[in-house]
Tab-separated table of C-alpha atoms in Angstrom:
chain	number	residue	atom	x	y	z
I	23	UNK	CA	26.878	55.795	27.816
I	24	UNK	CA	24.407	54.411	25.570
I	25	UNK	CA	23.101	56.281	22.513
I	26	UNK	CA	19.284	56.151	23.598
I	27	UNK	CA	20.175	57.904	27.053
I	28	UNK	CA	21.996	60.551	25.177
I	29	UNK	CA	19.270	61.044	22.523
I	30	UNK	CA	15.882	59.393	22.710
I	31	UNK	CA	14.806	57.316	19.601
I	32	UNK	CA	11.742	56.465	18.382
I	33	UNK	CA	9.801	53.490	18.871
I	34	UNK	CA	10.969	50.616	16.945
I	35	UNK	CA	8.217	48.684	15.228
I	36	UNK	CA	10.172	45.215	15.378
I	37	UNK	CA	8.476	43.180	12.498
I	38	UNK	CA	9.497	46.046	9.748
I	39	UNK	CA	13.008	46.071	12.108
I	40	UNK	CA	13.858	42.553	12.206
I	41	UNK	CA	13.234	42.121	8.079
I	42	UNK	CA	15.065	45.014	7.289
I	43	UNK	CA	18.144	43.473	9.557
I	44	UNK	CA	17.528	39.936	8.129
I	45	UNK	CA	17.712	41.382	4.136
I	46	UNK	CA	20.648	43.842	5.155
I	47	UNK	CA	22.643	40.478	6.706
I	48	UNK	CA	21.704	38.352	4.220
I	49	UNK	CA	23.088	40.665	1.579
I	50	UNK	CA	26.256	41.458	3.578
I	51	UNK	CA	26.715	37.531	4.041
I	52	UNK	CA	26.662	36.785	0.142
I	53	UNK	CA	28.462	40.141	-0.601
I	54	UNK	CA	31.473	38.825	1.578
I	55	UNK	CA	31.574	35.500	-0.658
I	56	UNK	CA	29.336	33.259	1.848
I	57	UNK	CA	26.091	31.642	2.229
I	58	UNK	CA	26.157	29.669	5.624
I	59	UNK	CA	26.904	31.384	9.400
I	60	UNK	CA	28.597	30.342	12.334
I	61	UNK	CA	27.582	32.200	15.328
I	62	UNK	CA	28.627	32.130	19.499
I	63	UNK	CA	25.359	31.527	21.067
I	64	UNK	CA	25.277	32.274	25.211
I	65	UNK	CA	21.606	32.055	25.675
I	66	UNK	CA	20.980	35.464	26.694
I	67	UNK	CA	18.956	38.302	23.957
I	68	UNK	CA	21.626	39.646	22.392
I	69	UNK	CA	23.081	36.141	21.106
I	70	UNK	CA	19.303	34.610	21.008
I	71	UNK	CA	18.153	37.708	18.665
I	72	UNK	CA	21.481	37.324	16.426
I	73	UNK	CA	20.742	33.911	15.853
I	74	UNK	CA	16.970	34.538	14.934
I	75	UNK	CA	18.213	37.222	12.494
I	76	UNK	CA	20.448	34.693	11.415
I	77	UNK	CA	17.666	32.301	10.833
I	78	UNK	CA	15.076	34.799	9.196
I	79	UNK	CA	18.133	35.865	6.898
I	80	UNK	CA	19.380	32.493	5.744
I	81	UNK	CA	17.310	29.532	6.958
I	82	UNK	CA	17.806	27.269	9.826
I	83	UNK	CA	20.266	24.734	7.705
I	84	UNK	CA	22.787	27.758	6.819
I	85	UNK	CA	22.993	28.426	10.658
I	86	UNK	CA	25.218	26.735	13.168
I	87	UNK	CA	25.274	27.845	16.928
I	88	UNK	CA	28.176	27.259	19.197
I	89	UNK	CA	27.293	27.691	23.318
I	90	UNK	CA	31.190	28.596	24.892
I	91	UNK	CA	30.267	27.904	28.705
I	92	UNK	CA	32.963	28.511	31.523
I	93	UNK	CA	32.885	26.689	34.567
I	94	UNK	CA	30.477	29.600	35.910
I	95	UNK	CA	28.637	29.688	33.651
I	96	UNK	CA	24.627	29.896	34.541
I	97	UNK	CA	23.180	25.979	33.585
I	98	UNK	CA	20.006	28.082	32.617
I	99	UNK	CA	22.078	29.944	30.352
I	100	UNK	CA	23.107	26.465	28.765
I	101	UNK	CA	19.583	25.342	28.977
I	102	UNK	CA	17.920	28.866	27.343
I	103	UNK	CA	20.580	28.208	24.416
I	104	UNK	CA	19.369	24.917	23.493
I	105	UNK	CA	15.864	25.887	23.601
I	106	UNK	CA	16.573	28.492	20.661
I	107	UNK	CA	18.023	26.389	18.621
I	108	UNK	CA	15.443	23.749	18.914
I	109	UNK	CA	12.579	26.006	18.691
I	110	UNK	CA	14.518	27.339	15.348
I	111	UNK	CA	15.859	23.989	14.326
I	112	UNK	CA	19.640	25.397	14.455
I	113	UNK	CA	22.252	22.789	15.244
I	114	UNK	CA	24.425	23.595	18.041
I	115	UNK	CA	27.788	22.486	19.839
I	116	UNK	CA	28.918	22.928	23.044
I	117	UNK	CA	32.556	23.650	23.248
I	118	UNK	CA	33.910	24.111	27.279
I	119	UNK	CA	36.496	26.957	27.214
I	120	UNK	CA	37.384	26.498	31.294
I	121	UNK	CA	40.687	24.857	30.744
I	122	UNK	CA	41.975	27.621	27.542
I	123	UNK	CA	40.624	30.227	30.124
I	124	UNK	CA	42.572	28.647	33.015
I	125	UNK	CA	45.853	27.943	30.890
I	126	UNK	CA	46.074	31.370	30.262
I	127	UNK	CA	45.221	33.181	33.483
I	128	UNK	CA	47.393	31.033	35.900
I	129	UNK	CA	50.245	32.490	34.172
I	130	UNK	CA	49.335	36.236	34.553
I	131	UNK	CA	49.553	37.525	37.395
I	132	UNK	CA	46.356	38.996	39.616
I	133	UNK	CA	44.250	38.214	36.602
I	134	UNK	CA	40.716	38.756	38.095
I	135	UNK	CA	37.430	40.238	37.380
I	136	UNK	CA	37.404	42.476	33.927
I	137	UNK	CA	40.493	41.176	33.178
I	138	UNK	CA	39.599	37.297	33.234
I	139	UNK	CA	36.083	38.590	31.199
I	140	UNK	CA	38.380	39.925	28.476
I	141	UNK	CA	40.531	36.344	28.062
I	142	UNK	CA	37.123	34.718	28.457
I	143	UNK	CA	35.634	36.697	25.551
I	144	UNK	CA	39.069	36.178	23.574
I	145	UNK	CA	38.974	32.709	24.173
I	146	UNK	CA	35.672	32.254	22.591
I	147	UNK	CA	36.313	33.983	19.134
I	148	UNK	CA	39.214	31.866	19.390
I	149	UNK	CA	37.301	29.006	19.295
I	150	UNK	CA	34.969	30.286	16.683
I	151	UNK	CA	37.707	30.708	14.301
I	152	UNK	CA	39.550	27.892	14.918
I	153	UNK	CA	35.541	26.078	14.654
I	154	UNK	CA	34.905	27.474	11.483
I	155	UNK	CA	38.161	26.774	9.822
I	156	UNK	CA	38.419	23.252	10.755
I	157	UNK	CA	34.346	23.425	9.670
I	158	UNK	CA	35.307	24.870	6.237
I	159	UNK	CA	38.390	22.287	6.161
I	160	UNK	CA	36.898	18.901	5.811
I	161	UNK	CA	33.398	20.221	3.520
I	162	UNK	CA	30.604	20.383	6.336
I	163	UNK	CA	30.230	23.959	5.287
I	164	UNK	CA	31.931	25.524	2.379
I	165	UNK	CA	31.244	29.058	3.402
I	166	UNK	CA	30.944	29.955	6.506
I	167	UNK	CA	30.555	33.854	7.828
I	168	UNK	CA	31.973	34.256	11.944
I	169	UNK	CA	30.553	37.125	13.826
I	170	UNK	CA	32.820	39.754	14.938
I	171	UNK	CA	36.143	37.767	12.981
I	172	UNK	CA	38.102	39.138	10.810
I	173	UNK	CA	39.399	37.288	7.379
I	174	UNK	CA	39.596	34.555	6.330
I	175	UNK	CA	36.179	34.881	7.670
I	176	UNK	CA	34.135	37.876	7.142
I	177	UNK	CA	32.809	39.790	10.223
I	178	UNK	CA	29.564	40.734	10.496
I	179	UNK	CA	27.481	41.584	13.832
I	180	UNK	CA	23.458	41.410	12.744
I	181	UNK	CA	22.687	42.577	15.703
I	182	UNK	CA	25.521	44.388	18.279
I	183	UNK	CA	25.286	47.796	17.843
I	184	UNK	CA	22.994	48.456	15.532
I	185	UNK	CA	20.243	49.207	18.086
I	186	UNK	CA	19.925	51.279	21.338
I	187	UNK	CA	18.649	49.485	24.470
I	188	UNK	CA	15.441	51.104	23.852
I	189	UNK	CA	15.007	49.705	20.796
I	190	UNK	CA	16.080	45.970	21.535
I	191	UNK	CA	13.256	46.081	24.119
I	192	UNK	CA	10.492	47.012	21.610
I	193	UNK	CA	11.724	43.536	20.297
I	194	UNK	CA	11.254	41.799	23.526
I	195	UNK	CA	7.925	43.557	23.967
I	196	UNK	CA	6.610	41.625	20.544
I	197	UNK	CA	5.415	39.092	23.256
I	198	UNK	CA	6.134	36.702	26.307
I	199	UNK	CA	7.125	33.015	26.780
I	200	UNK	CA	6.540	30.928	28.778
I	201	UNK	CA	9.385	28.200	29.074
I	202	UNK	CA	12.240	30.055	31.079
I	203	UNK	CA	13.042	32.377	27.731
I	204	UNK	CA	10.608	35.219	28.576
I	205	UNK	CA	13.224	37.336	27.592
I	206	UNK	CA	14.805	36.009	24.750
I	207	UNK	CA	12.037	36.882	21.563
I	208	UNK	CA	12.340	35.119	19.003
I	209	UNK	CA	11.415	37.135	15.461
I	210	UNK	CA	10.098	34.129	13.144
């Protein structure tokens, strides 16, 4: 059970919000040693407010999104992802984790439904670690911070559970779009 249906919070005013989260992660990104962020991007809000954070904290050049689809994954979802990052001017890669996913569950048995969305979600900070080490490896970014990884990266989640549900939505509320992302704000 979320926090905000066991005890109501109050409104969140989201400018004051998103540059206290930006200074906080910005601060907790030079603390651990870095100055540049790698970050899974799926297209949804959670992953399209982390990255704006991420953007608002360090600038658009210290940034670099990585979309993880699996073979089901929703095209808009694809689509929405590469829409943030152009509206932020993030660079983003696209890194297919079907045939990790598939290596994995055809040798345990009956893996299906929660259990194939836990190796999904394992395969994809794999491939965030293993992205930002080979990144860090050959000088395209000297520092780079993963989200939810632990050393040699740092972990850091800007945005996860910081908030209630209640609160995430006074971010959405900020305003509408109009090109398929109506509900992924973007805090700029």
């Amino acid at each position: 059970m979320s926090i905000d249906k066991l005890l109501p919070l109050p409104p969140l005013e989201a400018n004051s919000a998103a540059d206290l989260i930006a200074t906080v992660l910005k601060s907790e990104v030079n603390r651990a040693g870095f100055n540049k962020v790698v970050l899974g991007l799926s297209g949804g809000i959670d992953s399209a407010l982390s990255l704006a954070l991420a953007v608002k904290a360090l600038g658009n050049e210290s940034v670099l999104a990585i979309r993880m689809p699996y073979e089901s994954s929703s095209p808009d979802s694809l689509e929405h992802a590469a829409l943030i990052c152009k509206e932020l001017g993030v660079s983003f890669e696209t890194i297919n984790i079907t045939g990790m996913v598939e290596g994995l569950v055809d040798q345990i048995p009956d893996c299906q439904g929660l259990r194939k969305g836990n190796v999904m979600a394992r395969a994809r900070m794999i491939t965030l670690y293993d992205f930002s080490a080979a990144k860090n490896a050959d000088g395209n970014f000297s520092k780079i911070l993963k989200t939810r990884v632990r050393p040699p990266t740092a972990a850091c989640s800007p945005f996860g559970r910081s908030l209630a549900g209640s609160q995430t939505a006074e971010f959405e509320k900020r305003d509408r779009r109009t090109d398929g992302l109506t509900h992924k704000r973007l805090f700029l």
